[in-house]
XYZ file of N, CA and C in Angstrom:
264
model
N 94.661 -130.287 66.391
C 94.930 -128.913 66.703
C 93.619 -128.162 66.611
N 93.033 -127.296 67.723
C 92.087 -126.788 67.578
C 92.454 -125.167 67.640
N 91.307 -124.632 66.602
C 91.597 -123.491 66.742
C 90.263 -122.876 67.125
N 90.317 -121.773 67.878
C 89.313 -121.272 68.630
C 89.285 -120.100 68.512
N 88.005 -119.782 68.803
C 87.773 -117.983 69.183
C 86.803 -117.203 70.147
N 87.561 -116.066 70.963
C 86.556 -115.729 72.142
C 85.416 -115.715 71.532
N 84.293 -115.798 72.047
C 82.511 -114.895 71.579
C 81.978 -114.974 72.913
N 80.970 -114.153 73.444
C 80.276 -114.073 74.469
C 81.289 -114.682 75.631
N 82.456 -114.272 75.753
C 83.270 -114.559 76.797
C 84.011 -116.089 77.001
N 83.669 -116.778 76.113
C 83.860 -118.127 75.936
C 84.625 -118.435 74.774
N 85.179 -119.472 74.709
C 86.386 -120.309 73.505
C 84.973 -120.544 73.062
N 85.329 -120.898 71.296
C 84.430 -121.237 70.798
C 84.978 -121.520 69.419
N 84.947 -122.918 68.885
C 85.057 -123.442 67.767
C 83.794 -123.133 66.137
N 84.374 -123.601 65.297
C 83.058 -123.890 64.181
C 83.904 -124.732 63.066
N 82.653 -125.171 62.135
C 83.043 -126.235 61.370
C 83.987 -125.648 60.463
N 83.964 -124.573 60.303
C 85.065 -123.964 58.968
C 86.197 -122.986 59.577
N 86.755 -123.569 60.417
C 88.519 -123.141 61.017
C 89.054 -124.231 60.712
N 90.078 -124.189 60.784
C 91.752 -124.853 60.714
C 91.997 -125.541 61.510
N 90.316 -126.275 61.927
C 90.553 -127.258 63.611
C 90.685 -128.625 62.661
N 91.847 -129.593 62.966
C 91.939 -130.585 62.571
C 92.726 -131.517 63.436
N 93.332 -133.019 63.074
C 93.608 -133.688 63.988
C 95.213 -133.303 63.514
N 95.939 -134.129 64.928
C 97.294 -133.639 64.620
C 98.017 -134.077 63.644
N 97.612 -135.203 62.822
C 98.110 -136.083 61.836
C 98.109 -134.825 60.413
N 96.981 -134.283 60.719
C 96.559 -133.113 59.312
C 97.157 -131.812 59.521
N 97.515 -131.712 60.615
C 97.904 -130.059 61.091
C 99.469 -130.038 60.566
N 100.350 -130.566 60.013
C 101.773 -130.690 60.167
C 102.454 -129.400 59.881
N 101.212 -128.478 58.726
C 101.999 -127.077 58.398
C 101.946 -126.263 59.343
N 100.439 -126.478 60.072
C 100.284 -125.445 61.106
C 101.348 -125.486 62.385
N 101.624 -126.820 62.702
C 102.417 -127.210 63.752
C 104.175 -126.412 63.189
N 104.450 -126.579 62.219
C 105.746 -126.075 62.166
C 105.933 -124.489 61.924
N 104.833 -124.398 61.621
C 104.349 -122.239 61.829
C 104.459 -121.753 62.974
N 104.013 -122.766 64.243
C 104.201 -122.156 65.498
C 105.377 -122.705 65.885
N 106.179 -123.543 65.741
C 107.346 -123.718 66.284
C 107.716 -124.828 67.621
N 108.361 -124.239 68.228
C 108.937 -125.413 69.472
C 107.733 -125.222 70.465
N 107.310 -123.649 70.698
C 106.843 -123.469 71.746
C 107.540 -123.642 72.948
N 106.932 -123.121 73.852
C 106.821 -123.383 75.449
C 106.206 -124.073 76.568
N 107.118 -124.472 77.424
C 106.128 -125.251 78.376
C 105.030 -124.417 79.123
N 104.171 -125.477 79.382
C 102.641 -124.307 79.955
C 103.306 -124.094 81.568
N 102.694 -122.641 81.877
C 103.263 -122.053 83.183
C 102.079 -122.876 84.313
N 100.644 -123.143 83.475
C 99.840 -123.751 84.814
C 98.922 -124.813 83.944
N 98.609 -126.344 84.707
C 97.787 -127.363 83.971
C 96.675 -126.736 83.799
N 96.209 -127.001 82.940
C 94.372 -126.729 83.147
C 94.269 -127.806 82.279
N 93.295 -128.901 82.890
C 92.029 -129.907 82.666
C 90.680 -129.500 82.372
N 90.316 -129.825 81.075
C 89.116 -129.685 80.356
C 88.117 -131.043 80.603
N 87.082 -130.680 81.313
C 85.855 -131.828 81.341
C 85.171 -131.716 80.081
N 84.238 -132.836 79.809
C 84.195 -132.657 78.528
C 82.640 -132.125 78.306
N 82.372 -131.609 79.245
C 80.967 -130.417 79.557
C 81.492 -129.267 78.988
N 82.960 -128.674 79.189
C 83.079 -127.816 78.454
C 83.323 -127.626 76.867
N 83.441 -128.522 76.740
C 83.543 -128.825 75.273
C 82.815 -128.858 74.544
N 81.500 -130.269 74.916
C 80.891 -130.437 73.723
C 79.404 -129.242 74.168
N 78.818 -129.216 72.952
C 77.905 -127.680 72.252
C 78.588 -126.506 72.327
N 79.627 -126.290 72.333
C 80.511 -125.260 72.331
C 80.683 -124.312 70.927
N 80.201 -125.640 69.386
C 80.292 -124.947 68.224
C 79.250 -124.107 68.103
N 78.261 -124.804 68.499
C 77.116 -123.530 68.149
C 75.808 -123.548 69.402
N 75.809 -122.262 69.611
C 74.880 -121.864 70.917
C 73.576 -122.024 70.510
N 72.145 -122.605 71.141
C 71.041 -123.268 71.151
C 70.584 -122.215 70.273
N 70.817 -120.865 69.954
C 69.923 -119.690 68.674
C 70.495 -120.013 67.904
N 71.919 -120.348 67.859
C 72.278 -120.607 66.064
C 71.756 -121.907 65.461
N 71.817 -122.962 66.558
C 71.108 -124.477 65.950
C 69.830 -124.284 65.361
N 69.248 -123.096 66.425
C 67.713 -123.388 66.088
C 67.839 -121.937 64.584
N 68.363 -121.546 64.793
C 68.581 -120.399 63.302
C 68.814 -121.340 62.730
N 69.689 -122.371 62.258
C 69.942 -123.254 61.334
C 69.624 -123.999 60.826
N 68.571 -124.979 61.769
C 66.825 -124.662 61.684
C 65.650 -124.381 60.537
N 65.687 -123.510 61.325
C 64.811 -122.350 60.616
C 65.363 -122.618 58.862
N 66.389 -121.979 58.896
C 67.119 -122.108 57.196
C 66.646 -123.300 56.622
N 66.895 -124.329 57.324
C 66.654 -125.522 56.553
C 65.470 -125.726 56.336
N 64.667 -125.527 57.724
C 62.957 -125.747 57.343
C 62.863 -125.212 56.006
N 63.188 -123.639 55.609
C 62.483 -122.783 54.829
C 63.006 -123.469 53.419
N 64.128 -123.068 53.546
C 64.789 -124.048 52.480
C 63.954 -125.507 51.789
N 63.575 -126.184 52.527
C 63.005 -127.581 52.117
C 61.963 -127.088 51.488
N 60.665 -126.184 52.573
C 59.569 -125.659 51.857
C 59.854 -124.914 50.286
N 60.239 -124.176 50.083
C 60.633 -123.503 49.074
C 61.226 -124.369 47.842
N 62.136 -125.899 47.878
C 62.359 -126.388 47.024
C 60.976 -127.283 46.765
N 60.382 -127.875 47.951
C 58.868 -128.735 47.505
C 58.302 -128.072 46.451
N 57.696 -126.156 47.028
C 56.972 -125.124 45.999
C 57.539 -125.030 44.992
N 58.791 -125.157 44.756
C 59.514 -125.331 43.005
C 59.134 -126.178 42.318
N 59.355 -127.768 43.256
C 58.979 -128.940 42.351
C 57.187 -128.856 42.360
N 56.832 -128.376 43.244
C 54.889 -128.509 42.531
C 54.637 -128.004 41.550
N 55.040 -126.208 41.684
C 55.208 -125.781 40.636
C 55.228 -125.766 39.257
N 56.495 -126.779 39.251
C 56.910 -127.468 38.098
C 56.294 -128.608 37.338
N 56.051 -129.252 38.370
C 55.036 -130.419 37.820
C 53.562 -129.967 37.493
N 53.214 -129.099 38.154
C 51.844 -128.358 37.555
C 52.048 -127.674 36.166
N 53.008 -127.047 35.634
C 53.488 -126.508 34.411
C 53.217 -127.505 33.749
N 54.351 -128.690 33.495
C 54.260 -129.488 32.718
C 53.083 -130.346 32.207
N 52.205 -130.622 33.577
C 51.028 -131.208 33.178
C 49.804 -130.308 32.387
N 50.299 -129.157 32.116
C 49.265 -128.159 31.739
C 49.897 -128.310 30.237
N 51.092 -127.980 30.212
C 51.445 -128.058 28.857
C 50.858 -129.729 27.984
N 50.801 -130.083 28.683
C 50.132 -131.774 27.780
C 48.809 -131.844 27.319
């Protein structure tokens, strides 16, 4: 069961919704009920699908975070190890 949301005019998933497989969805499935039959098919290629969670600025924002992130824990541990060797 996927759950989605418009942004920039487009469906659009992310890792922290209520998208799961149908085996896991069983509460969600009985919240919506019997449902209805669809009034028209629509076929999904799977171009539309996949990079759909996150658009090429958020990857590369996410990125970024991590780069900085890594730098910033290295400068802790030098840091640290420079302390200690001073204290000896």
């Amino acid at each position: 069961m996927v759950f989605a949301y418009k942004g920039d005019g487009e469906l659009r998933v992310n890792a922290c919704s209520r998208t799961a497989p149908l085996s896991g969805a069983k509460e969600d499935i009985q919240a919506l009920g019997k449902g209805e039959t669809p009034a028209e098919q629509v076929t999904l290629g799977i171009e539309s699908i996949v990079g759909q969670e996150k658009s090429p600025s958020e990857s590369a924002q996410n990125n970024t975070q991590i780069y900085i992130a890594f730098i910033m824990l290295v400068l802790l541990l030098t840091v640290t190890i420079i302390r200690s060797r001073r204290k000896k």
